[in-house]
PDB file of C-alpha atoms in Angstrom:
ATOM      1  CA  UNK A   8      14.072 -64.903-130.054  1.00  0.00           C
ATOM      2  CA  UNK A   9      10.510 -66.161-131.410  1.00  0.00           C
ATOM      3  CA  UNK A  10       9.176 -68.924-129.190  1.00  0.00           C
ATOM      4  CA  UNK A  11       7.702 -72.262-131.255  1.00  0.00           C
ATOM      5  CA  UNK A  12       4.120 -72.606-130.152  1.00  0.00           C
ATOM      6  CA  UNK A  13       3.289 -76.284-130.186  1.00  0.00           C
ATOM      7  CA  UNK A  14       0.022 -76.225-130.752  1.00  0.00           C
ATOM      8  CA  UNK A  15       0.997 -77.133-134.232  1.00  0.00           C
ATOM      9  CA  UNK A  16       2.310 -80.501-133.396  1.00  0.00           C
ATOM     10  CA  UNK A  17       0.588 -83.227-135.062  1.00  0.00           C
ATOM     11  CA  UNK A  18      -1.930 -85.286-132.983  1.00  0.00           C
ATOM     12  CA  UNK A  19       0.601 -88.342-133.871  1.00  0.00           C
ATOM     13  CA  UNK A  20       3.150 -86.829-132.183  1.00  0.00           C
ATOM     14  CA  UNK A  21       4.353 -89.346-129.650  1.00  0.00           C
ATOM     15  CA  UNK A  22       4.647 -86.906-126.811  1.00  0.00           C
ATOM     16  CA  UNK A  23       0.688 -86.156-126.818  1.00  0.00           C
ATOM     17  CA  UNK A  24      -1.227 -87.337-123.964  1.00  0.00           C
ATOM     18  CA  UNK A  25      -4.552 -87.014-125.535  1.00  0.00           C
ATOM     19  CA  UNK A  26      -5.920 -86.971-129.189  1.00  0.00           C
ATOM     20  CA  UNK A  27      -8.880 -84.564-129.866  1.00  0.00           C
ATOM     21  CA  UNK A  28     -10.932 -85.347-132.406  1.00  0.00           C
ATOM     22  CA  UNK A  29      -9.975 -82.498-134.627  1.00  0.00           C
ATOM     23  CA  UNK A  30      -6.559 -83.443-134.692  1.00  0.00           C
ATOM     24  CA  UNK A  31      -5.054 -81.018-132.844  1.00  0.00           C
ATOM     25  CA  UNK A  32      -3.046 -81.627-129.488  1.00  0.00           C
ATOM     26  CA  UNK A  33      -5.327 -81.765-126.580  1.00  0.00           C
ATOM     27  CA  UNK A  34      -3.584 -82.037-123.436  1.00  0.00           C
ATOM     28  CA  UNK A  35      -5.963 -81.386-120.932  1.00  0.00           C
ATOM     29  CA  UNK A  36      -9.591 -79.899-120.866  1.00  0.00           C
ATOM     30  CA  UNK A  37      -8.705 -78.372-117.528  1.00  0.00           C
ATOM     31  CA  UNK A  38      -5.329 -76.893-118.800  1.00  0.00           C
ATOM     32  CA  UNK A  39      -6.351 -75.528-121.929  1.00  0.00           C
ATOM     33  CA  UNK A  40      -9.000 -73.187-121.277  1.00  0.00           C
ATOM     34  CA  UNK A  41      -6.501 -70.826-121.424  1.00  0.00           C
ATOM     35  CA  UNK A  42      -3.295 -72.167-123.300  1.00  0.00           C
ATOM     36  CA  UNK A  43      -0.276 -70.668-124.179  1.00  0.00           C
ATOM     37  CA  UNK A  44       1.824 -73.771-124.768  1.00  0.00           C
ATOM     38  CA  UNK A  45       5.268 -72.656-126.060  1.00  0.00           C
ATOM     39  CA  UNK A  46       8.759 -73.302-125.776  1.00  0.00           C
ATOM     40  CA  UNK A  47       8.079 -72.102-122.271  1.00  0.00           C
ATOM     41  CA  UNK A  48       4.728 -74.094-121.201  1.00  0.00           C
ATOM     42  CA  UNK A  49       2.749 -71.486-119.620  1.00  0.00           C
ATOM     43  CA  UNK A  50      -0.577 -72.732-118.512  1.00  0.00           C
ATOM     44  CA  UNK A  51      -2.883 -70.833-117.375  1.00  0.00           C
ATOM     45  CA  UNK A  52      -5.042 -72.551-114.327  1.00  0.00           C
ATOM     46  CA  UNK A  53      -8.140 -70.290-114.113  1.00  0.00           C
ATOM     47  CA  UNK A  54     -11.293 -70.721-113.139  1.00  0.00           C
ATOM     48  CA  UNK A  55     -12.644 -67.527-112.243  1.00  0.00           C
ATOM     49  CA  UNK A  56     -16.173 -67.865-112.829  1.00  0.00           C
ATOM     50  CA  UNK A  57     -16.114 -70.975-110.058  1.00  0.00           C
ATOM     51  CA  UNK A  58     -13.579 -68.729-107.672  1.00  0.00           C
ATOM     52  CA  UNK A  59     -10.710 -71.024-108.846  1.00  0.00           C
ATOM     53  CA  UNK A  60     -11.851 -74.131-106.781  1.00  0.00           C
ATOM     54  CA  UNK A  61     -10.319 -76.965-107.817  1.00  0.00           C
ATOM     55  CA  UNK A  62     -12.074 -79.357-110.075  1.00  0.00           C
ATOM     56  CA  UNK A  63     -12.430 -83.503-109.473  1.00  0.00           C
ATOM     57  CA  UNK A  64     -10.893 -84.126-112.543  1.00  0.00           C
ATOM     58  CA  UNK A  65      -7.819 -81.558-111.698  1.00  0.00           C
ATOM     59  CA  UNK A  66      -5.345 -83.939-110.311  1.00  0.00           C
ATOM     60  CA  UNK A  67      -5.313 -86.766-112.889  1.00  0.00           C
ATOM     61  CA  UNK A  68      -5.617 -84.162-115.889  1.00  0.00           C
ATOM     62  CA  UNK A  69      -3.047 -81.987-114.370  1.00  0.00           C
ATOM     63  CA  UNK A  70      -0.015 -85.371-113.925  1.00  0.00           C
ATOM     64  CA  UNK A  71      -0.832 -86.253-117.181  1.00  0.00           C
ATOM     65  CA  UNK A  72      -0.633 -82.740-118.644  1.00  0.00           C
ATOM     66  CA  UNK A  73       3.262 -82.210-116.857  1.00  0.00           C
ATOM     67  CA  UNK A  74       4.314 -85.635-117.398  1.00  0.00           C
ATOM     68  CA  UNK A  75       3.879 -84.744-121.284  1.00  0.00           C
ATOM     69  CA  UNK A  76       5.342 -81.610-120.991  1.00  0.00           C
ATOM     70  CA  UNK A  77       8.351 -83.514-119.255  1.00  0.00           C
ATOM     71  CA  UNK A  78       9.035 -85.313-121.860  1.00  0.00           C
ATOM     72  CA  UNK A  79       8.523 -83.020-124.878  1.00  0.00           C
ATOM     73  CA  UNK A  80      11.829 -82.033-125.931  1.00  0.00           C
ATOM     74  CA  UNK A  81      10.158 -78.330-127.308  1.00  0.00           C
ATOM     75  CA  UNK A  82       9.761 -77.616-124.022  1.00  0.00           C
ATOM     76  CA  UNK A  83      11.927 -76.371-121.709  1.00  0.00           C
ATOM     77  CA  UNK A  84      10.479 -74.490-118.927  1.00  0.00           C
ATOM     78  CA  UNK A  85       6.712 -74.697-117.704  1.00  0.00           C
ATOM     79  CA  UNK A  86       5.502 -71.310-116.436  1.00  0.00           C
ATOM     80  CA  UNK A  87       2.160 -71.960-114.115  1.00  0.00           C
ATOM     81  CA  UNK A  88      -0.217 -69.615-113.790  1.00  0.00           C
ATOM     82  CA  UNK A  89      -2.197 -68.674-110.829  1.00  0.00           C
ATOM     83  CA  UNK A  90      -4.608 -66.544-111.455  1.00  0.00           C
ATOM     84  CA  UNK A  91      -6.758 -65.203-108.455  1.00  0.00           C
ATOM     85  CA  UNK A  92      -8.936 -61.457-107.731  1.00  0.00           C
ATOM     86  CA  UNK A  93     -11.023 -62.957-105.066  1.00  0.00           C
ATOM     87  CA  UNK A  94     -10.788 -64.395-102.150  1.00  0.00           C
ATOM     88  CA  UNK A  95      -9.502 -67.444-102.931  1.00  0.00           C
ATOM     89  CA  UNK A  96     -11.982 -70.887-102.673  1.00  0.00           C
ATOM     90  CA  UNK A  97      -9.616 -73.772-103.958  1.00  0.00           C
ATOM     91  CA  UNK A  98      -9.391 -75.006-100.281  1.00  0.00           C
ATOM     92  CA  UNK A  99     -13.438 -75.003 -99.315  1.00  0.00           C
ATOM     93  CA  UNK A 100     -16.470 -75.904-101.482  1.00  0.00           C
ATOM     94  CA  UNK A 101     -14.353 -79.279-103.161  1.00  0.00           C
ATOM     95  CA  UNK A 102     -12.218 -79.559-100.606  1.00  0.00           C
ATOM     96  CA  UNK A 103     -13.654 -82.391 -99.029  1.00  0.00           C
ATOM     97  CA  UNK A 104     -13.135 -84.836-101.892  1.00  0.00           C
ATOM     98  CA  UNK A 105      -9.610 -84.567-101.842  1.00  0.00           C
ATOM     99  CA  UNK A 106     -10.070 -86.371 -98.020  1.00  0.00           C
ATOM    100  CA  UNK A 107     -11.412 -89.550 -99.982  1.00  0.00           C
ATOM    101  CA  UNK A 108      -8.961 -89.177-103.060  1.00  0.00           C
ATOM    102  CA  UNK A 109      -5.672 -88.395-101.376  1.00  0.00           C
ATOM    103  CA  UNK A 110      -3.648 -90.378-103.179  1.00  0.00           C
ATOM    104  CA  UNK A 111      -4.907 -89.046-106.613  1.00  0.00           C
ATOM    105  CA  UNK A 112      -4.572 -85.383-105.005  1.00  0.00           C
ATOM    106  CA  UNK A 113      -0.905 -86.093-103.588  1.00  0.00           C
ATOM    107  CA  UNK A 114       0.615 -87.391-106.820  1.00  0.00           C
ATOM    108  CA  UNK A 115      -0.714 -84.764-108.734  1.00  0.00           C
ATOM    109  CA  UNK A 116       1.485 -82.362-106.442  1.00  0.00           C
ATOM    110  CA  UNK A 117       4.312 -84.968-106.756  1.00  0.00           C
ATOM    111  CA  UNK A 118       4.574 -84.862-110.399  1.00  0.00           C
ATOM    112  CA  UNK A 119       6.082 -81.548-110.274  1.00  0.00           C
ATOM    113  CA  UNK A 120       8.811 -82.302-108.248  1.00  0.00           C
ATOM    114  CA  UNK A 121       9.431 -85.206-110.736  1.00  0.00           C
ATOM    115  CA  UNK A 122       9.367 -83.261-113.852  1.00  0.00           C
ATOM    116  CA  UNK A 123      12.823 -82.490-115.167  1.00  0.00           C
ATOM    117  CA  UNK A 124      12.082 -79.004-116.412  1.00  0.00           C
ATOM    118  CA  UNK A 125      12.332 -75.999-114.423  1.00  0.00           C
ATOM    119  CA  UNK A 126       8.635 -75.316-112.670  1.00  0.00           C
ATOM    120  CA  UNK A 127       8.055 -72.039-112.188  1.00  0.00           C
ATOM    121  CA  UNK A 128       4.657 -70.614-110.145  1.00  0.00           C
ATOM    122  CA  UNK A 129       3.495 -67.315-111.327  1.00  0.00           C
ATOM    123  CA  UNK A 130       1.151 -66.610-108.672  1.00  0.00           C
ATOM    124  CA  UNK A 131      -1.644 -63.205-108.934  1.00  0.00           C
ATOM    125  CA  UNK A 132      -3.831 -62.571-106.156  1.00  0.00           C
ATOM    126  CA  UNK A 133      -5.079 -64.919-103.508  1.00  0.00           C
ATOM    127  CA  UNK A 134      -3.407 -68.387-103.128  1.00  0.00           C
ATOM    128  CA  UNK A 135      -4.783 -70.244-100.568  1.00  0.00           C
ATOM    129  CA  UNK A 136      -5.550 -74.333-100.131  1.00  0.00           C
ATOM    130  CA  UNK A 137      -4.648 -76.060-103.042  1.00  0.00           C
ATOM    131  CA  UNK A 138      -3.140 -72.922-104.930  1.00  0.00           C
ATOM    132  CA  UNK A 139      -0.966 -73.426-101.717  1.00  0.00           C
ATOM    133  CA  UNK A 140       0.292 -76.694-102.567  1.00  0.00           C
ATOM    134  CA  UNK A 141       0.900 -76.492-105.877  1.00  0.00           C
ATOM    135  CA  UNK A 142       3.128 -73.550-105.613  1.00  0.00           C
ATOM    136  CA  UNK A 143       5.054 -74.884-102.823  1.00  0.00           C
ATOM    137  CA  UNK A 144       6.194 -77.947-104.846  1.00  0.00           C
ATOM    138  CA  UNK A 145       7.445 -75.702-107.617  1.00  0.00           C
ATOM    139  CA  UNK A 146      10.805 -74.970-108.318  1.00  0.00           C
ATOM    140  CA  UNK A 147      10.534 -71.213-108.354  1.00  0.00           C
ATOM    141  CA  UNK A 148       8.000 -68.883-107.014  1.00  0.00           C
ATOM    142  CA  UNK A 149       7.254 -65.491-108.799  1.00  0.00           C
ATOM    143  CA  UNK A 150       4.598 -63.063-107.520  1.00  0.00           C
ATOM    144  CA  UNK A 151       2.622 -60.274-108.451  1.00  0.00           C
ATOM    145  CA  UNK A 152       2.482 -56.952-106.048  1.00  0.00           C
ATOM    146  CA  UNK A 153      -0.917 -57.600-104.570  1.00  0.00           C
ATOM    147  CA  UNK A 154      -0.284 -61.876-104.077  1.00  0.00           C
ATOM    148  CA  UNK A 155      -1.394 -63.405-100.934  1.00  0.00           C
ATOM    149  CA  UNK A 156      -1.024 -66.704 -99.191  1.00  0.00           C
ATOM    150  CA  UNK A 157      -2.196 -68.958 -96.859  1.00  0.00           C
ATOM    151  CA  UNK A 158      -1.753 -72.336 -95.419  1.00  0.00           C
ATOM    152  CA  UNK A 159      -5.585 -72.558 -94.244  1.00  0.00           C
ATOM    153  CA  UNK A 160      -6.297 -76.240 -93.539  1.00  0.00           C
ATOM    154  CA  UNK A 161      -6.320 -74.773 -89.671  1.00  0.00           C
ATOM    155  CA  UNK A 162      -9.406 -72.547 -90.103  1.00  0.00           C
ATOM    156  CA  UNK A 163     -11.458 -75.835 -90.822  1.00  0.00           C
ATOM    157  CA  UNK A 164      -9.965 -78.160 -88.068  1.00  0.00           C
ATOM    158  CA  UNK A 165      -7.908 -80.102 -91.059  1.00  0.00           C
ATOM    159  CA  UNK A 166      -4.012 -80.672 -91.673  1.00  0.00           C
ATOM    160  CA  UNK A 167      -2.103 -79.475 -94.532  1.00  0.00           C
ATOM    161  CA  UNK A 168      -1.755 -82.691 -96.496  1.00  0.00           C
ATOM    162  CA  UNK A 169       0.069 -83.482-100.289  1.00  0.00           C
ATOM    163  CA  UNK A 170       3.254 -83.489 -98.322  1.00  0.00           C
ATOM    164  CA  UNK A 171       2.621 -79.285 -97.645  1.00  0.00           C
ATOM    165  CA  UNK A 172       4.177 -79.521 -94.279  1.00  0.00           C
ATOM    166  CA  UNK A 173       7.125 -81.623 -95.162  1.00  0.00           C
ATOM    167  CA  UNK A 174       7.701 -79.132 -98.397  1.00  0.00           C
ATOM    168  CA  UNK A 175       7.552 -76.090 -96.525  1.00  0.00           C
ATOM    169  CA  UNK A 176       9.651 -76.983 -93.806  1.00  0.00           C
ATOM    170  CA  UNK A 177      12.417 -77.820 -95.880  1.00  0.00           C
ATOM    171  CA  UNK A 178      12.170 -74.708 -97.414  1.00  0.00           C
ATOM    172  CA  UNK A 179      11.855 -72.463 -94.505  1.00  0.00           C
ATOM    173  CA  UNK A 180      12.895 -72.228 -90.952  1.00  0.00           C
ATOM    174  CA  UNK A 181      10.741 -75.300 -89.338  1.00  0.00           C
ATOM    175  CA  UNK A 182       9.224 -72.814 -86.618  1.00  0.00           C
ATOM    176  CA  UNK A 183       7.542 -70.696 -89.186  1.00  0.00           C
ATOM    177  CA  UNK A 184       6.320 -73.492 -91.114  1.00  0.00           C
ATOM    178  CA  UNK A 185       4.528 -74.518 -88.057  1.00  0.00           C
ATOM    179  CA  UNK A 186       3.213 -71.178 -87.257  1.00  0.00           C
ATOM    180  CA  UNK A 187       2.399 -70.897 -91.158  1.00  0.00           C
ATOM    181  CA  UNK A 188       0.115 -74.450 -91.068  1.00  0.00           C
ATOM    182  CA  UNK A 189      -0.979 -74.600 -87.184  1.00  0.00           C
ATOM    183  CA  UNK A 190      -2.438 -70.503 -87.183  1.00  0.00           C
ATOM    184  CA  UNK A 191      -3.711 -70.740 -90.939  1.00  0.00           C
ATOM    185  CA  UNK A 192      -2.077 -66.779 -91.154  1.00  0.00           C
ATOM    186  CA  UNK A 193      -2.772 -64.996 -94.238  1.00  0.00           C
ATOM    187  CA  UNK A 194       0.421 -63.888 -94.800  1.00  0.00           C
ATOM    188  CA  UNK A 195       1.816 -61.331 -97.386  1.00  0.00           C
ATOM    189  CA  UNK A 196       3.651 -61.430-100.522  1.00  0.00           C
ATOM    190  CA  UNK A 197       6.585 -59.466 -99.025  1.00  0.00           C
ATOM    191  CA  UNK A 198       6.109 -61.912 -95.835  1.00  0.00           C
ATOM    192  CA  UNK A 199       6.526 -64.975 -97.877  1.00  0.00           C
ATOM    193  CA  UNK A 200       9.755 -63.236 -99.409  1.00  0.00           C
ATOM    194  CA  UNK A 201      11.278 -61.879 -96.573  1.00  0.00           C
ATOM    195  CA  UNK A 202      10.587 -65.750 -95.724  1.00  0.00           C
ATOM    196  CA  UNK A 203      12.219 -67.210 -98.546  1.00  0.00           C
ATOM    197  CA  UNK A 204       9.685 -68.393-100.743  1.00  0.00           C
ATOM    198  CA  UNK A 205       9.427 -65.748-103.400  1.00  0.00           C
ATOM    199  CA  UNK A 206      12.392 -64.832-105.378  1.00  0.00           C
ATOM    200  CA  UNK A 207      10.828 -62.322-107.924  1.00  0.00           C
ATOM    201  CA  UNK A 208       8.052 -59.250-107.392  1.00  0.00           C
ATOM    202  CA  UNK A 209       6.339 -58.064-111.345  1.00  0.00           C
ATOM    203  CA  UNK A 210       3.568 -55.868-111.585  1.00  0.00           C
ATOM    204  CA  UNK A 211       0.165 -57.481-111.581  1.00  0.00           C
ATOM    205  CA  UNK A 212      -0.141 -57.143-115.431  1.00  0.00           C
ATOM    206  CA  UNK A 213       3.138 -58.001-116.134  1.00  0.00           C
ATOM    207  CA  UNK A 214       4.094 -61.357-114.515  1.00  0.00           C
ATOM    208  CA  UNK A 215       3.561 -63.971-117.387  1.00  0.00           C
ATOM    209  CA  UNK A 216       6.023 -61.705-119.571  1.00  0.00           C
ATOM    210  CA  UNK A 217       8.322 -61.032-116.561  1.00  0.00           C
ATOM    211  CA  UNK A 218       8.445 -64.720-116.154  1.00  0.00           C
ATOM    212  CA  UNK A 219       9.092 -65.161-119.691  1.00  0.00           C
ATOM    213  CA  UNK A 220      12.062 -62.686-119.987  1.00  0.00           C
ATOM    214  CA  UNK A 221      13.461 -63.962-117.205  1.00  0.00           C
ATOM    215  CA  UNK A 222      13.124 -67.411-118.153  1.00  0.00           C
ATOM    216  CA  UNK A 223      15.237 -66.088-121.396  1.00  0.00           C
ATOM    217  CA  UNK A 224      18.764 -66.318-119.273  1.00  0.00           C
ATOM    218  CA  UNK A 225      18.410 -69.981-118.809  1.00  0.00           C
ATOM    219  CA  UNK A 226      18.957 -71.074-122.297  1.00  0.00           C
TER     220      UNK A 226
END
């Protein structure tokens, strides 16, 4: 099957959440560094040149951006990339804003529980912080071999907030969440599916198409 790319939908289309000037769909500077929007809405979020830290205008950009995608009828499933080959910094350097802009920060989380498409986190690398609570309000979790994760709020005298805790625990046995958030752990990617969490292992240069194939079975 060929997959419809949307990037030629018309900038009148209805399901657009932003107009660029050019015409062409624009749904997100953040999102679209990277884009590969097709029938499966895979979007890349990389930022490796600022060690994937998490922007101020993330959240907002980032609702909007899945709140479209919800209600696109071209797309079906939303593929999320999480790209990471360092140490992971989403939790530290612009951390501290999200303390004065929970709310913004929380409902960004939130509004991929709400979407009606399958969300599914393809996750390379590190994941730590904020990678942390993206992927943990995703549907499906899909890793590569060498994927990480932590919950490391702990390590700076912080708690896990965007509703982490309550997510996890319903997802896992409530004792490990609590070790998970109260010890900050690095744990592995067999750890976290031996836990429950990850339902699919791809090579590291294979999980976008491993995530696409599979995808493929729930049309």
């Amino acid at each position: 099957m060929k997959w419809k790319s949307l990037d030629c939908v018309q900038a009148e289309d209805k399901y657009s959440p932003y107009k660029a000037g050019n015409g062409a769909l624009l749904y997100s500077p953040y999102l679209q560094k990277n884009p590969q929007i097709q029938v499966f809405s895979t979007s890349n979020l990389d930022r490796l040149s600022q060690r994937n830290v998490l922007s101020r205008d993330f959240p907002a950009e980032f609702a909007i951006a899945l709140q479209s995608l919800d209600q696109n009828p071209n797309a079906f499933v939303i593929i999320l990339l999480l790209r990471n080959r360092h140490q992971n910094s989403k939790l530290y350097h612009q951390r501290f804003w999200r303390l004065t802009r929970p709310k913004v920060h929380a409902d960004a989380i939130t509004a991929i529980e709400r979407c009606r498409k399958p969300v599914i986190a393809a996750i390379e690398g590190a994941c730590i912080g904020g990678g942390t609570d993206i992927v943990i309000a995703c549907d499906i979790w899909f890793r590569s071999k060498d994927a990480f994760f932590s919950v490391k709020e702990a390590g700076l005298g912080l708690t896990a907030d965007s509703w982490t805790l309550q997510r996890l625990s319903g997802i896992i046995e409530l004792g490990n969440a609590m070790e998970l958030a109260l010890t900050g752990l690095r744990f592995s990617g067999q750890e976290a599916r031996d836990l429950g969490l990850v339902y699919r292992v791809f090579g590291s240069r294979g999980i976008a198409r491993g995530c696409e194939n599979h995808s493929i079975y729930w049309f």
